[in-house]
XYZ file of C-alpha atoms in Angstrom:
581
model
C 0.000 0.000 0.000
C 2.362 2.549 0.924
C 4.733 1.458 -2.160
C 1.567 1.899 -4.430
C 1.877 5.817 -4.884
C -2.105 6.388 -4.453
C -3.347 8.898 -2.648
C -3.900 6.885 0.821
C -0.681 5.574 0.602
C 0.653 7.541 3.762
C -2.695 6.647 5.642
C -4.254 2.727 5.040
C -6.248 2.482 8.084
C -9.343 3.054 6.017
C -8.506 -0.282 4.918
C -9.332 -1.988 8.530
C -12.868 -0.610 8.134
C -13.847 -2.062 4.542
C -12.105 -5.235 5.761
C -14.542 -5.418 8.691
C -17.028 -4.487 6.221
C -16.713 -7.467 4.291
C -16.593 -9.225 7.723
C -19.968 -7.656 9.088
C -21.286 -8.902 4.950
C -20.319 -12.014 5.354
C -21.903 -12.549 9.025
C -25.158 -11.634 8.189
C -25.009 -13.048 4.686
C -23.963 -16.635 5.350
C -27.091 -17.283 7.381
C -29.599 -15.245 5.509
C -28.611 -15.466 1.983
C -25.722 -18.037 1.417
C -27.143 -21.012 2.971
C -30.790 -20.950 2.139
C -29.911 -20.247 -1.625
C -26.854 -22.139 -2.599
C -26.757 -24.941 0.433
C -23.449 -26.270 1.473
C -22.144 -27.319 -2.149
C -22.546 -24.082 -3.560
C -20.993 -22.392 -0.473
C -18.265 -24.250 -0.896
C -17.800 -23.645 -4.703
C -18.079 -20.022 -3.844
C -15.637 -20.198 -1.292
C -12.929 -21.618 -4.202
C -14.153 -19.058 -6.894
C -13.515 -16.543 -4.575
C -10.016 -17.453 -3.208
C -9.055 -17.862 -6.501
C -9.950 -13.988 -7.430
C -8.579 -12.962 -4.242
C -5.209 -14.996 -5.412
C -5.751 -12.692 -9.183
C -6.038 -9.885 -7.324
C -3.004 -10.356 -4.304
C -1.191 -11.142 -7.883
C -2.016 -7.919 -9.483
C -1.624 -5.555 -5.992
C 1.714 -6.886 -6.159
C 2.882 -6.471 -9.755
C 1.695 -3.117 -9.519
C 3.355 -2.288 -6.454
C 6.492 -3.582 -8.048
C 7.876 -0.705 -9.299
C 6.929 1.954 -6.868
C 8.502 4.208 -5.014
C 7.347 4.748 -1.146
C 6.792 8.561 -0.737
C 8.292 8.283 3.062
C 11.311 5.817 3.883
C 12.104 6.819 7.207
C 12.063 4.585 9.870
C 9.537 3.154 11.606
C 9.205 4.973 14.874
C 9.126 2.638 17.951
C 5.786 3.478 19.533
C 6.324 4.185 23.629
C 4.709 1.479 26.109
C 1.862 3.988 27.135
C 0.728 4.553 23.810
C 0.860 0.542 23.374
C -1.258 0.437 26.303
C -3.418 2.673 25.277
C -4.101 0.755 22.016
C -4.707 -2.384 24.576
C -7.094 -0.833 26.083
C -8.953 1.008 23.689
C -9.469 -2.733 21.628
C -10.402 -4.506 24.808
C -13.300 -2.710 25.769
C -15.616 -2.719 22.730
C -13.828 -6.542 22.827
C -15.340 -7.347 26.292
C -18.050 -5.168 26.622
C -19.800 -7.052 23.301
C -19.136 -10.488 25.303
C -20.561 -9.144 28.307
C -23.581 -7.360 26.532
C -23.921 -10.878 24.614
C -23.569 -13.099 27.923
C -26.460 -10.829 29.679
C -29.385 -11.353 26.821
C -28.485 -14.674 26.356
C -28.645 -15.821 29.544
C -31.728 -13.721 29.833
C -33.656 -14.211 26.940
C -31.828 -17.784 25.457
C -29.119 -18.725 23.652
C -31.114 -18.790 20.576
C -29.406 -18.500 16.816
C -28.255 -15.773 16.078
C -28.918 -13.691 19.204
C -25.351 -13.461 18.970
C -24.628 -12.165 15.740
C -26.584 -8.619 16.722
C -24.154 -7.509 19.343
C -21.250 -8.916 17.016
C -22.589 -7.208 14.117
C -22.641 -3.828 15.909
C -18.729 -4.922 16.897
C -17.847 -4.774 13.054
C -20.354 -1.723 12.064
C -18.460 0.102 15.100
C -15.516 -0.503 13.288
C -16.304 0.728 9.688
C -18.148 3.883 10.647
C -14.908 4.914 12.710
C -12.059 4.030 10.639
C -12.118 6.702 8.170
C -10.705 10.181 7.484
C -14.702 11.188 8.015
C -16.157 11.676 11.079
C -19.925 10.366 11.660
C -20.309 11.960 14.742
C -18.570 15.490 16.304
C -16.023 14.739 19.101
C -18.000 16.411 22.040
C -21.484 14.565 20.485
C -19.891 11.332 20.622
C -18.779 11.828 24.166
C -22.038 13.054 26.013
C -23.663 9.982 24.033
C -20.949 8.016 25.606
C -21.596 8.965 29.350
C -25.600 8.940 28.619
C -24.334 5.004 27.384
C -22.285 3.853 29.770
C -25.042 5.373 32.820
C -27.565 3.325 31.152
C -24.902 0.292 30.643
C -24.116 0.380 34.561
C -28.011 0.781 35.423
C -28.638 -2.458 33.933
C -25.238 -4.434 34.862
C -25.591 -3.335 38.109
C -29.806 -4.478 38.422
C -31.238 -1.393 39.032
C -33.211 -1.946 35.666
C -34.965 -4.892 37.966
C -34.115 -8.451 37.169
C -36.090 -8.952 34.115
C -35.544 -6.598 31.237
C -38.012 -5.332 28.776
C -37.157 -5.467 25.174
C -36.879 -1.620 25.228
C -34.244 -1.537 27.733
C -32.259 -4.649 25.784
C -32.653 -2.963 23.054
C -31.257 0.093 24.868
C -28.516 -2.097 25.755
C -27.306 -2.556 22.562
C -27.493 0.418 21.162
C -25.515 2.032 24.094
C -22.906 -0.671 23.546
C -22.898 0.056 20.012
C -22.281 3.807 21.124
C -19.273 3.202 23.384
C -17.966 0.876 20.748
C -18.439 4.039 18.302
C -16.213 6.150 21.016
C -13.343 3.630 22.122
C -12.357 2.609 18.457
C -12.902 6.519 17.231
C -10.475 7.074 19.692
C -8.128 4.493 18.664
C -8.539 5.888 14.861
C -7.066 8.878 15.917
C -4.360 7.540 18.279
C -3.304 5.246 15.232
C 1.215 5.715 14.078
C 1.627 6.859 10.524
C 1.891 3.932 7.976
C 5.401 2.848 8.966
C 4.079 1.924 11.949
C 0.899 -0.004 11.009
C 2.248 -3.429 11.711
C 2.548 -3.008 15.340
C -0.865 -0.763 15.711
C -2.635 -4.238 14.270
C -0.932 -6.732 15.943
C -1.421 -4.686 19.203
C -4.970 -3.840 18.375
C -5.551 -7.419 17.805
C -4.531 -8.607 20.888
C -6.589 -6.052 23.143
C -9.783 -7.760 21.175
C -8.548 -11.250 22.526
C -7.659 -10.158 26.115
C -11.321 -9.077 26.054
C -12.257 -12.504 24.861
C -10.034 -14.120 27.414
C -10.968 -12.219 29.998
C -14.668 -12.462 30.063
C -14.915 -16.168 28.574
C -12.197 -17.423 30.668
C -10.926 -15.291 33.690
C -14.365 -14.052 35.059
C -16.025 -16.984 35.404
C -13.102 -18.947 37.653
C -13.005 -14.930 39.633
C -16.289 -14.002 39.877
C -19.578 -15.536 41.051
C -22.003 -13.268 39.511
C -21.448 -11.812 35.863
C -19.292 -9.048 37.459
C -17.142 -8.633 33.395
C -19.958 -5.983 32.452
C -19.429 -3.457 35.585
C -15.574 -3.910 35.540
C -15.361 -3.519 31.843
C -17.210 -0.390 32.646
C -15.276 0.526 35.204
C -12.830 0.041 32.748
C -14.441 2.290 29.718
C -15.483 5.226 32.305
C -11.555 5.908 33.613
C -9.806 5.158 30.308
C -12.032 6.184 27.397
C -13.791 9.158 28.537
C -10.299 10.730 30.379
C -7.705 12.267 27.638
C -4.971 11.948 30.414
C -6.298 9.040 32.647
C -3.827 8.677 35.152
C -1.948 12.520 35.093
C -2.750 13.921 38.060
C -1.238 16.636 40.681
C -0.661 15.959 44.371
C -3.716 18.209 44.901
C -5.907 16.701 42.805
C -4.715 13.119 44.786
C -5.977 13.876 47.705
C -9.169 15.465 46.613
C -10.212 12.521 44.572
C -8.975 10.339 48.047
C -11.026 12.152 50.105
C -14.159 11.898 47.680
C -13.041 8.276 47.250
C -13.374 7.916 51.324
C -16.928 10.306 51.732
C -18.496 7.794 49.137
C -17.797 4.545 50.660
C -18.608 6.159 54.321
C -22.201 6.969 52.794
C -21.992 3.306 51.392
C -21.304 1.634 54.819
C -23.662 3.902 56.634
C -26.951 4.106 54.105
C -26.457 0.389 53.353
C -26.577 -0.749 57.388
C -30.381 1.086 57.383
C -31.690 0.788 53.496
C -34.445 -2.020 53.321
C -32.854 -3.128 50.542
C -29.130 -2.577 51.577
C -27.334 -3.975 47.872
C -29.834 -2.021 45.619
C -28.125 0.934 47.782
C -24.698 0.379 47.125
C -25.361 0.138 43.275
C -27.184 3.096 42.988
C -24.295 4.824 45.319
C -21.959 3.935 43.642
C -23.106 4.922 40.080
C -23.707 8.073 41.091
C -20.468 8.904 42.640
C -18.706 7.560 39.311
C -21.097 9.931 37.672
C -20.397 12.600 39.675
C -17.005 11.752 39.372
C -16.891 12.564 35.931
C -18.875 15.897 35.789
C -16.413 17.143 38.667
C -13.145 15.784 37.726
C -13.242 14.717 33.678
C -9.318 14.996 33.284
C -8.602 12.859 36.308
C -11.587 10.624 35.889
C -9.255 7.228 36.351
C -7.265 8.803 39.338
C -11.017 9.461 40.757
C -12.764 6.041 40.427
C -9.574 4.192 41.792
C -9.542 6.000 44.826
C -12.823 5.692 44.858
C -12.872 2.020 44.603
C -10.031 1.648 47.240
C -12.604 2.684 49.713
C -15.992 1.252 48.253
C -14.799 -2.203 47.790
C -14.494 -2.882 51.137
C -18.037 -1.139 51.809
C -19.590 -3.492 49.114
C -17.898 -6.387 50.999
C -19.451 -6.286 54.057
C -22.262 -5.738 52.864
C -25.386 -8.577 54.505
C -25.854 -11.304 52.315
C -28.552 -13.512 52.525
C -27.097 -16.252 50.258
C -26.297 -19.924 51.866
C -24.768 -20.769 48.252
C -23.321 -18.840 45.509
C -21.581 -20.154 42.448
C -21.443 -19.810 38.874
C -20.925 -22.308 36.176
C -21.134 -22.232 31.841
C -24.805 -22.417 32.401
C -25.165 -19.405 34.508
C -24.938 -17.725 37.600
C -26.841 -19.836 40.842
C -27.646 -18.390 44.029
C -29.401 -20.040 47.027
C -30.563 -17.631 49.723
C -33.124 -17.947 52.484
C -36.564 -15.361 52.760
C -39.509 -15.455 55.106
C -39.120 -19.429 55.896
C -38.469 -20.805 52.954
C -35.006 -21.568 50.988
C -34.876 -20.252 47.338
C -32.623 -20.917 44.489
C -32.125 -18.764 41.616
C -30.412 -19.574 38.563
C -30.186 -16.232 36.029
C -32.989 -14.265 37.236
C -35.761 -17.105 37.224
C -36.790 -18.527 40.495
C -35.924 -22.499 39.500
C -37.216 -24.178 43.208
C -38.107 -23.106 46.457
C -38.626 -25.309 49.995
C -40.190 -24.599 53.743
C -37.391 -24.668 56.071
C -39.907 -25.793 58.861
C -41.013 -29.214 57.767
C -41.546 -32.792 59.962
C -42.545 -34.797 57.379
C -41.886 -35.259 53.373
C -41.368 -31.767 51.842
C -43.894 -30.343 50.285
C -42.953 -29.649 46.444
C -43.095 -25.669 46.116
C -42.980 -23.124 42.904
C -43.924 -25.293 39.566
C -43.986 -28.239 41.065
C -47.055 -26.920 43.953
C -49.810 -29.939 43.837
C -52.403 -28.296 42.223
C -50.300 -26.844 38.900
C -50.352 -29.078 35.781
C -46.978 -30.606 36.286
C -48.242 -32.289 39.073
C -51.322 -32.901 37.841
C -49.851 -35.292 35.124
C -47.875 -37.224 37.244
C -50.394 -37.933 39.974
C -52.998 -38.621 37.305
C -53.891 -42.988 36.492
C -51.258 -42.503 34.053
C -48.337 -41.470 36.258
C -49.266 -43.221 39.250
C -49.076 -46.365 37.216
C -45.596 -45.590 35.735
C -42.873 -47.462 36.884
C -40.448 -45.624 35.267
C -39.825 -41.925 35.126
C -37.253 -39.938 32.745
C -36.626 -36.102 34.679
C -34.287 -34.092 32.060
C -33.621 -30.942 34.235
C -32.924 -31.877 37.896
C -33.354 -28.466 39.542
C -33.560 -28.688 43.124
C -35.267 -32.179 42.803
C -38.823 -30.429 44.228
C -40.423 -32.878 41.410
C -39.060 -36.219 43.649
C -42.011 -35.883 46.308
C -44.072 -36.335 44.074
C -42.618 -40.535 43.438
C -44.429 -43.178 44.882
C -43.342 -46.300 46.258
C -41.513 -48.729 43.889
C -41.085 -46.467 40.834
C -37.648 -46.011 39.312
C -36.690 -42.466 38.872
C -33.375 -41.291 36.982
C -32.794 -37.519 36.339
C -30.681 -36.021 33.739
C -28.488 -32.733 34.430
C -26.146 -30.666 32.353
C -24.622 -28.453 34.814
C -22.294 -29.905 37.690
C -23.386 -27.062 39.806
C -27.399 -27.585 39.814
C -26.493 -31.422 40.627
C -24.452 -30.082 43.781
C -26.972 -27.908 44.875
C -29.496 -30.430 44.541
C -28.088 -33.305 46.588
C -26.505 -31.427 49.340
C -29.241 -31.740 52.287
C -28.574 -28.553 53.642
C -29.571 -26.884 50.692
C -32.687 -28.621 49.939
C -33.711 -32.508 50.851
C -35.775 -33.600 48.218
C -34.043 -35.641 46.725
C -32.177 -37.012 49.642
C -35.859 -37.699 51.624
C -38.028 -38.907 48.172
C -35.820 -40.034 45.795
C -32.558 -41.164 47.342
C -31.079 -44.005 45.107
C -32.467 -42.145 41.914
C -28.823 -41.328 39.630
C -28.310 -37.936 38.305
C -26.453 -38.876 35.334
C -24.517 -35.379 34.133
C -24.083 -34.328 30.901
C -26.511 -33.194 27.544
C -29.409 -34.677 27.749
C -30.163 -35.486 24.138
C -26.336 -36.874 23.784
C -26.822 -39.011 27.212
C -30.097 -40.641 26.140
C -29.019 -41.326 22.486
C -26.268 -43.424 24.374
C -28.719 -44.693 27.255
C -30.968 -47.349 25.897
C -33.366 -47.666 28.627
C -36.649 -46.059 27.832
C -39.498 -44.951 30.172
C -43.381 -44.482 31.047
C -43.344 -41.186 31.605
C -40.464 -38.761 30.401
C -40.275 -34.958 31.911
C -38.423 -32.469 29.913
C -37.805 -29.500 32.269
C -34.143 -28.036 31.016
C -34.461 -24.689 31.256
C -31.719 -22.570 32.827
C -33.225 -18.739 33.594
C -35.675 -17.686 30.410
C -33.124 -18.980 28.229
C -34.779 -21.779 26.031
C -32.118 -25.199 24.964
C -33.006 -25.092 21.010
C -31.426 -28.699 21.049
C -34.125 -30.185 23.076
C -37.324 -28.867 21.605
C -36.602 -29.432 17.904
C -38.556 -32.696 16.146
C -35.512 -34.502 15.735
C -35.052 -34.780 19.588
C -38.787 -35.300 20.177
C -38.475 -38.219 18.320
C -35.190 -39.305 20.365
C -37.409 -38.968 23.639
C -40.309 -41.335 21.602
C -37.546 -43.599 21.178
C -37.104 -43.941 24.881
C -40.626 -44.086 25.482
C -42.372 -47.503 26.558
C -45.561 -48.190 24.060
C -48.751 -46.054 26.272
C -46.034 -43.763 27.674
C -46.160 -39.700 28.175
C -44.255 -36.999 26.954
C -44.068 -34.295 29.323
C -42.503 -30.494 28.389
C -42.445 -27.784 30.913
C -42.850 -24.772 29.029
C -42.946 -21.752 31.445
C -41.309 -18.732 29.994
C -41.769 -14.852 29.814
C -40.231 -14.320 26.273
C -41.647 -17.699 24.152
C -44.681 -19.537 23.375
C -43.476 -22.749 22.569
C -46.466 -24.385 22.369
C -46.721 -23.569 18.483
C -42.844 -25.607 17.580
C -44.311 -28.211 20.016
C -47.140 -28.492 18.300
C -46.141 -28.250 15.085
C -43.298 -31.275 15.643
C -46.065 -33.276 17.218
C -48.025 -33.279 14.418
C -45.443 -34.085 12.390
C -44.867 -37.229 14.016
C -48.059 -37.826 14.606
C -48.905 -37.405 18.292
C -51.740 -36.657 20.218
C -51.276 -33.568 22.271
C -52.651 -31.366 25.042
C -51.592 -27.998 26.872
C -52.278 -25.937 29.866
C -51.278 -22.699 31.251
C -52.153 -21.889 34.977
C -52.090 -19.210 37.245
C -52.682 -19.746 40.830
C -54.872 -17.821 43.116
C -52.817 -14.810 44.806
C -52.872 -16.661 48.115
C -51.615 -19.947 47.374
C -48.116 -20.492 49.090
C -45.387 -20.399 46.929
C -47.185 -22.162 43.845
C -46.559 -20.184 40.304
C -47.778 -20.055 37.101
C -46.685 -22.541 34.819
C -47.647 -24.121 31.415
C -47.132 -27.652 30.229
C -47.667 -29.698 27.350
C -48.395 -33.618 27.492
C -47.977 -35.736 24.256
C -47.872 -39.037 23.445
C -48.670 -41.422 20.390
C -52.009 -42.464 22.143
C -54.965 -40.318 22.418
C -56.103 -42.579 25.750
C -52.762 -41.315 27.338
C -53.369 -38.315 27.311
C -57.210 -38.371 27.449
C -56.566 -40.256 31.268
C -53.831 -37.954 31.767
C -55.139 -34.729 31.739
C -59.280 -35.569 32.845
C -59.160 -34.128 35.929
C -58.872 -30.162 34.783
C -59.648 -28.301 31.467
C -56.751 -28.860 29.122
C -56.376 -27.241 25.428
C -55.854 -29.404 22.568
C -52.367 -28.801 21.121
C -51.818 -28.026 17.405
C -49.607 -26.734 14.898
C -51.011 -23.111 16.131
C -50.173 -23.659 19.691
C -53.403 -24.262 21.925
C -56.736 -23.647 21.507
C -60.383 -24.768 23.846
C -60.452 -28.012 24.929
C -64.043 -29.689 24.494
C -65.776 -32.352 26.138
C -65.075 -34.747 22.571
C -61.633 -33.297 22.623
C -60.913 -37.803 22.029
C -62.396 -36.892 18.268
C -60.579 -33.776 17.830
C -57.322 -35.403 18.776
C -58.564 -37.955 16.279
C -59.013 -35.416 13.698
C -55.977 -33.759 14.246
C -53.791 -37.365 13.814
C -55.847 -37.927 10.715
């Protein structure tokens, strides 16, 4: 490039951007375009035609190159270890703030196709709107959209968006990612070397994106036992990005950020030891110091939030928590912490199983699982108390166990390591330990254990669900028909369905009726003053209309079609008859 004589020749960065242009194509392309035209053999016969122009034109950039001059032959300056560092850290935060904005609607909302490729594509757009002799955006814009960005960033990271999000604020979310993506690799634009020096910028540049990577897919979750990347990333983005000399300060200006530093985590200690809700406090302290932090003190900004976190981490550490058991794993963050008498575990932000501390006898199954929802319905009906044999994929904290009778074989099936600890240790929660103690929790995928596992069962539960997030794998047609295959002749499907972002009754239905099963659903909410019992929809299938006609008689079920659900009738036997026809 620089040997070419053309008119960029000095400056080639604009280069990065149309090469992350053809990256952001080629993302959104494959999936949308590629592969439902041309299927995989055309892909790949696209994928030779093109390295074989690419080879043409490498060929031709070359031969053309050739005999040109380069307008500058000095040497390369060496670039000094702060400005190296300031590339590092200028390509790890868009780099770690996209995994942490990524990891937080996924876990969330489910790790559905594609749900990735948004925040990735805004990576790349980020990326080709910034590198460029252009700007999109004035300097001073840029930054107050920044701050308003990272505020709204922290809000949510930090919960005080609640623990469910709406998809305005996740959409919010990723646009204010997209903005402080904008600002960090603006800035790096203009903090690039002239073209001598481009080598290093890259290489440099390239290796802040994977220290984001590796710190947020590796690092965090063996440190941390909540998803703590997204605050310290912006912890992070607020002293480096929005400060032109981050770490400059006078002795003066020291002390005054010490002393604001030590004022903020007194408040902290002394608010939190009163506040009803003592955490949702310290968050809400805390981003409003860092705010105010960088309305007072904008040039010292980094000097400012590390004194102030010298003094507010030990505030936030003794703060009360209520938690018997905190962990995280792949699968999510889990938290087990004790309210008003009963013991409650959490995994994501969904309550997964609850149990009375005060309890003589058998524990009474809680949440989903209460007696009167239609979980329980189904297996106390003829059909499950005749089972012998029960499938549970999706252990939880066992609450479904109480519900066995004598001489039935129960074996549960559990991906994460973590839930399987939770749920055997007895003083956690005892249900499986008092109602199903020889059952085995065999670890590992599911669909992967029972292709492997040849023993089939009466009734099979399908209850995998970690937070709102939905496991694609399991409620496809192919694996409904893996969990026929392990079904004895007369035997009952079971999924548990309960969700605030999907109605999967309509793919349920629809791969029923494609292989041919009879099928019923229900959705119920409890009365407001039924302990501890919540609402919860189910579907029941199975290749004979009886089954689920004896299954589901004792409440008002909907029939279950390729729409989803609709009114169950008294002759709903025919209509399940019509529907298999």
């Amino acid at each position: 490039m620089v040997r070419s004589g053309g008119p960029a020749a000095d400056d080639p960065y604009f280069l990065y951007g149309a090469s992350n242009l053809g990256s952001l194509i080629a993302l959104l392309g494959f999936p949308l375009i590629a592969e439902p035209i041309w299927g995989t053999s055309g892909i790949g016969a696209g994928f030779a035609a093109g390295y074989t122009v690419l080879g043409v034109g490498l060929l031709a950039a070359g031969v053309m190159a050739r005999g040109g001059v380069a307008r500058h032959r000095a040497e390369a300056a060496k670039a000094h270890p702060q400005q190296i560092g300031l590339w590092l850290v200028l390509a790890f935060v868009p780099s770690s703030l996209m995994l942490a904005v990524t990891t937080k609607i996924s876990t969330d909302i489910g790790s559905i196709p594609l749900v990735w490729a948004v925040p990735l594509s805004l990576y790349l757009l980020s990326f080709v709107l910034t590198f460029r002799a252009r700007v999109i955006l004035p300097t001073m814009t840029l930054r107050l959209l920044t701050v308003v960005a990272l505020a709204l960033l922290a809000a949510v990271f930090l919960g005080l968006t609640g623990g469910h999000q709406s998809l305005t604020i996740i959409t919010l979310m990723g646009l204010s990612f997209f903005v402080v993506a904008l600002f960090a690799h603006r800035r790096l634009y203009e903090a690039r070397p002239d073209g001598s020096g481009l080598t290093g910028f890259y290489l440099t540049m390239s290796v802040g994106g994977a220290l984001g990577g590796l710190f947020n897919s590796i690092l965090a979750p063996a440190v941390f036992d909540t998803l703590a990347e997204g605050p310290v990333t912006l912890a992070v983005a607020v002293a480096l990005l929005l400060s032109p000399g981050a770490f400059r300060m006078t002795r003066g200006t020291a002390l005054r950020t010490a002393l604001i530093g030590a004022g903020a985590g007194l408040a902290l200690l002394v608010l939190s030891s009163v506040a009803p809700q003592p955490d949702l406090v310290a968050k809400a302290i805390l981003l409003g110091t860092a705010l105010v932090l960088v309305a007072l003190f904008r040039r010292a900004i980094g000097a400012a939030l590390l004194a102030l976190a010298v003094f507010v981490a030990p505030a936030m550490s003794s703060l009360p928590d209520s938690a018997a058991f905190r962990d995280r794993s792949f699968f999510g963050v889990h938290k087990v912490e004790e309210k008003t008498g009963v013991r409650l575990y959490t995994n994501g932000t969904t309550l997964h199983g609850a149990q009375l501390l005060e309890e003589d006898d058998r524990p009474t199954p809680l949440s989903y699982y209460h007696g009167g929802l239609p979980l329980a319905e189904l297996i106390n009906s003829p059909v499950g108390t005749r089972a012998q044999s029960m499938g549970i994929v999706g252990l939880g904290v066992g609450a479904m166990a109480c519900h066995a009778r004598p001489g039935q074989d129960w074996t549960y099936y559990e991906i994460d390591p973590v839930v399987a600890q939770i749920a055997r240790d007895p003083a956690l929660f005892t249900y499986l330990s008092d109602c199903t103690p020889d059952a085995p929790v065999l670890l590992g995928d599911a669909r992967m254990v029972l292709e492997r596992d040849p023993q089939t069962f009466d009734i099979l539960v399908i209850d995998a669900y970690s937070s709102d997030a939905v496991p694609v794998h399991l409620t496809t047609t192919e694996a409904m028909q893996l969990y026929l295959d392990r079904l004895n002749p007369g035997g009952l499907l079971i999924y548990h369905i309960s969700n605030r972002y999907y109605d999967l009754t309509v793919p349920l239905g629809r791969s029923a009726q494609t292989l041919g099963l009879a099928g019923a659903h229900r959705y119920d909410r409890p009365e407001e003053d039924e302990h501890l019992a919540h609402a919860s929809s189910v579907v029941a299938l199975s290749r004979d209309v009886a089954t689920v006609r004896a299954a589901t008689a004792a409440s008002d079920w909907a029939v279950l079609d390729d729409d989803g659900g609709r009114e169950w009738t008294d002759d709903h036997a025919n209509l399940l008859e019509l529907l298999l026809d």
